[in-house]
XYZ file of C-alpha atoms in Angstrom:
289
model
C -5.739 16.948 18.974
C -5.943 13.698 20.944
C -3.291 12.104 18.704
C -0.928 15.039 19.277
C -1.402 14.725 23.039
C -0.638 10.994 22.899
C 2.531 11.608 20.862
C 3.678 14.400 23.180
C 2.989 12.230 26.226
C 5.000 9.369 24.699
C 7.925 11.656 23.864
C 7.858 13.132 27.351
C 7.836 9.643 28.816
C 10.871 8.418 26.866
C 12.990 11.598 26.825
C 13.875 11.341 30.488
C 17.196 10.400 32.032
C 15.907 7.014 33.229
C 14.716 5.494 29.922
C 17.592 7.127 28.018
C 20.214 5.582 30.331
C 18.426 2.206 30.205
C 18.392 2.274 26.394
C 22.041 3.355 26.330
C 22.996 0.384 28.519
C 21.024 -2.036 26.307
C 22.560 -0.540 23.146
C 26.128 -0.632 24.497
C 25.952 -4.231 25.672
C 24.182 -5.400 22.498
C 26.531 -3.742 19.989
C 29.701 -4.734 21.871
C 28.541 -8.337 22.158
C 27.580 -8.569 18.482
C 30.871 -6.949 17.422
C 32.918 -9.304 19.584
C 30.947 -12.434 18.733
C 31.072 -11.766 14.989
C 34.843 -12.349 15.120
C 35.068 -15.681 16.932
C 31.515 -17.031 16.489
C 30.036 -15.467 13.310
C 26.328 -16.127 12.702
C 26.924 -17.573 9.214
C 30.064 -19.481 10.152
C 28.389 -22.424 11.855
C 25.078 -23.751 13.121
C 26.197 -22.973 16.686
C 27.047 -19.393 15.714
C 23.641 -18.930 14.081
C 21.847 -20.394 17.113
C 23.856 -18.205 19.493
C 22.930 -15.022 17.616
C 19.251 -15.992 17.410
C 19.090 -16.609 21.167
C 20.946 -13.415 22.040
C 18.934 -11.191 19.686
C 15.700 -12.808 20.900
C 16.593 -11.876 24.485
C 17.411 -8.309 23.385
C 14.117 -8.103 21.483
C 12.097 -9.418 24.452
C 13.878 -6.987 26.770
C 13.034 -4.001 24.555
C 9.464 -5.165 23.943
C 8.652 -5.543 27.630
C 10.537 -2.331 28.457
C 8.410 -0.283 26.062
C 5.193 -2.080 27.030
C 5.837 -1.385 30.716
C 6.699 2.248 29.970
C 3.976 3.168 27.480
C 1.299 0.796 28.778
C 1.537 2.318 32.239
C 0.358 0.941 35.567
C -3.287 1.968 35.283
C -4.644 5.015 37.078
C -7.724 5.470 39.241
C -10.158 7.884 37.616
C -10.239 11.412 38.993
C -13.038 11.751 41.533
C -13.450 7.969 41.951
C -15.550 6.651 44.829
C -17.075 3.258 45.656
C -20.581 2.395 44.475
C -21.927 2.230 48.036
C -21.712 5.429 50.075
C -21.353 3.485 53.347
C -17.961 2.210 52.179
C -16.466 5.701 51.989
C -15.442 5.531 55.647
C -13.100 2.622 54.865
C -11.080 4.538 52.276
C -8.514 7.321 52.251
C -9.364 10.505 50.377
C -6.848 11.890 47.855
C -6.902 15.673 47.780
C -4.751 15.748 44.638
C -7.067 13.543 42.551
C -10.186 14.812 44.388
C -11.427 11.282 44.862
C -11.052 8.212 47.043
C -8.146 5.819 46.804
C -9.371 2.447 45.591
C -8.193 -0.631 47.519
C -4.469 -1.236 46.832
C -4.155 2.145 45.099
C -1.716 4.845 46.201
C -0.976 8.350 45.007
C 2.296 8.869 43.170
C 3.651 12.394 43.435
C 5.756 12.028 40.306
C 2.951 10.608 38.152
C 0.509 12.967 39.919
C -2.165 10.271 39.887
C -3.520 7.533 42.100
C -1.991 4.309 40.753
C -3.802 0.962 40.746
C -1.979 -1.612 42.870
C 1.045 0.633 43.032
C 4.328 -1.163 43.710
C 6.842 1.654 43.197
C 7.750 4.492 40.865
C 10.515 3.287 38.553
C 12.758 5.982 37.043
C 14.048 3.559 34.393
C 10.620 3.364 32.727
C 9.669 6.879 33.912
C 6.368 5.720 35.348
C 5.014 3.535 38.120
C 5.023 -0.226 38.270
C 1.462 -1.192 39.056
C -1.545 -3.305 38.142
C -1.439 -3.142 34.339
C 2.312 -3.214 33.691
C 3.617 -5.384 36.542
C 3.908 -8.450 34.289
C 5.734 -6.576 31.519
C 8.031 -4.933 34.069
C 8.930 -8.309 35.601
C 9.452 -9.892 32.165
C 11.691 -6.935 31.304
C 13.839 -7.589 34.385
C 14.038 -11.315 33.641
C 14.972 -10.895 29.969
C 17.518 -8.187 30.796
C 19.257 -10.447 33.317
C 19.256 -13.454 30.964
C 20.553 -11.320 28.086
C 23.306 -9.835 30.219
C 24.340 -13.274 31.512
C 24.626 -14.389 27.897
C 26.537 -11.224 26.954
C 28.892 -11.589 29.931
C 29.935 -15.085 28.872
C 30.466 -14.036 25.241
C 32.423 -10.902 26.151
C 34.690 -12.787 28.561
C 35.404 -15.445 25.918
C 36.115 -12.739 23.350
C 38.482 -10.847 25.666
C 40.287 -14.048 26.539
C 40.820 -14.820 22.864
C 41.964 -11.223 22.215
C 44.533 -11.303 25.040
C 45.808 -14.709 23.842
C 45.839 -13.729 20.190
C 49.346 -15.125 19.503
C 48.421 -18.540 20.915
C 45.271 -18.776 18.793
C 47.252 -17.555 15.767
C 49.923 -20.241 16.010
C 48.098 -23.132 17.682
C 44.376 -22.356 17.608
C 41.661 -21.286 15.199
C 43.225 -18.821 12.763
C 39.958 -18.175 10.943
C 38.218 -16.680 13.985
C 40.859 -14.514 15.640
C 39.761 -11.632 17.871
C 41.565 -8.361 17.099
C 40.888 -5.429 19.424
C 42.399 -1.976 19.035
C 42.285 0.489 21.921
C 38.793 1.935 21.311
C 37.000 -1.437 20.819
C 38.867 -2.809 23.846
C 37.713 0.057 26.075
C 34.119 -0.274 24.806
C 34.166 -4.032 25.359
C 35.487 -3.789 28.925
C 32.983 -1.012 29.656
C 30.102 -3.102 28.270
C 31.266 -6.127 30.262
C 31.153 -4.019 33.433
C 27.639 -2.844 32.528
C 26.487 -6.408 31.862
C 27.819 -7.688 35.194
C 26.264 -4.692 36.969
C 22.887 -5.422 35.381
C 23.053 -9.083 36.391
C 23.731 -8.126 40.012
C 21.455 -5.083 40.410
C 18.564 -6.021 38.122
C 18.813 -9.654 39.159
C 18.334 -8.593 42.780
C 15.314 -6.473 41.825
C 13.837 -9.371 39.852
C 14.118 -11.684 42.879
C 12.418 -9.052 45.055
C 9.610 -8.668 42.523
C 9.068 -12.424 42.293
C 9.000 -12.703 46.068
C 6.235 -10.115 46.442
C 4.304 -11.498 43.445
C 4.286 -14.983 44.972
C 2.850 -13.413 48.150
C 0.470 -11.219 46.102
C 1.862 -8.106 47.739
C 3.381 -4.881 46.531
C 6.417 -3.143 48.015
C 4.085 -0.656 49.712
C 1.784 -3.395 51.027
C 4.769 -5.287 52.381
C 5.552 -2.248 54.539
C 1.884 -2.003 55.632
C 1.781 -5.705 56.545
C 4.999 -5.400 58.574
C 3.496 -2.491 60.529
C 0.157 -4.282 60.933
C 1.754 -7.432 62.356
C 3.734 -5.398 64.896
C 0.747 -3.267 65.946
C -0.774 -3.983 69.347
C -4.331 -5.341 69.089
C -6.772 -7.465 71.141
C -5.738 -11.123 71.516
C -8.626 -12.530 69.469
C -8.155 -9.944 66.734
C -5.595 -11.384 64.357
C -4.478 -9.555 61.226
C -4.939 -11.545 58.018
C -3.480 -10.288 54.767
C -6.519 -10.418 52.473
C -4.940 -10.907 49.036
C -2.688 -13.955 49.449
C -4.598 -16.757 47.703
C -1.776 -19.309 47.569
C 1.423 -18.976 45.546
C 0.019 -20.488 42.327
C -3.082 -18.305 42.232
C -1.007 -15.303 43.314
C 1.229 -15.918 40.297
C -1.801 -16.104 38.002
C -3.028 -12.742 39.274
C -0.064 -11.129 37.483
C 1.049 -13.526 34.715
C 0.727 -13.735 31.797
C -1.503 -10.650 31.953
C -3.081 -8.960 34.998
C -6.582 -10.003 35.981
C -9.418 -7.768 37.121
C -10.220 -4.087 36.736
C -7.649 -2.849 39.259
C -10.383 -1.604 41.603
C -11.791 -4.797 43.138
C -9.811 -7.877 44.124
C -10.365 -11.514 45.101
C -9.784 -11.908 48.836
C -9.345 -14.803 51.251
C -12.278 -16.107 53.230
C -13.186 -13.923 56.189
C -11.797 -10.723 54.640
C -13.425 -7.930 52.671
C -12.329 -5.495 49.985
C -11.537 -3.020 52.752
C -9.574 -5.200 55.202
C -6.248 -3.642 54.255
C -7.572 -0.104 53.757
C -9.025 -0.158 57.287
C -5.609 -1.245 58.556
C -4.045 1.690 56.701
C -6.468 4.092 58.363
C -5.572 2.660 61.792
C -1.852 3.057 61.054
C -2.426 6.655 59.919
C -4.189 7.408 63.213
C -1.303 5.868 65.177
C 1.225 7.947 63.250
């Protein structure tokens, strides 16, 4: 019974418009690039052609691996009915009526996942789950590999189109063995895939830079908003807000890569702060709102 539930959950996770569109984009760019490259830079035609295909297929493989790991691995969820070990700490935490438990530090409730997510960054429709504590590294690696793969594909597709549009020149004066012939349908697919690849580089590249920025600060997108509000909130002169989780960029990086550290419920904090420094700030902001 448990195996059937796992299979059904996995099928439900992947058969959603977000993952299906993401896989369609990966498939389109990959097949168009391989089709185009096989004409002017075949993998068995030269050492450079073999190396090019190995690099490109490795990037595609890494993209798919991290995509599925981020999607199926999930962000990590706070147990239903969770509460801290010490009763006196309950007053520092928000109560989640949906999960019938307290929100652990850095956790937030996702209405789409219907669970409290550990170190929730955002709900990503492309992987049909949240980006959080357990899958943040895989999600970021997925973004990085997708951008690198699409940069590679963009260069190859542009070279291929150039050779196709200058077919007569290459036929008479260039390399006759590796001519690029494109009929209408392959041409449309190639131009479409090139547009997708450039779009991924711009859009996903921007998201990757945002993710790296918050990782280096050991924040999440939600915490960034909380910190902005906390810094602008009026408070006594001697009472300065200190973000408790920023341990220095190198240690912040190690908190996520290569794999996340900790149990997702307790966190290392800077000197002078406690596990509940940020949750108390959240409660103050809730009262102000």
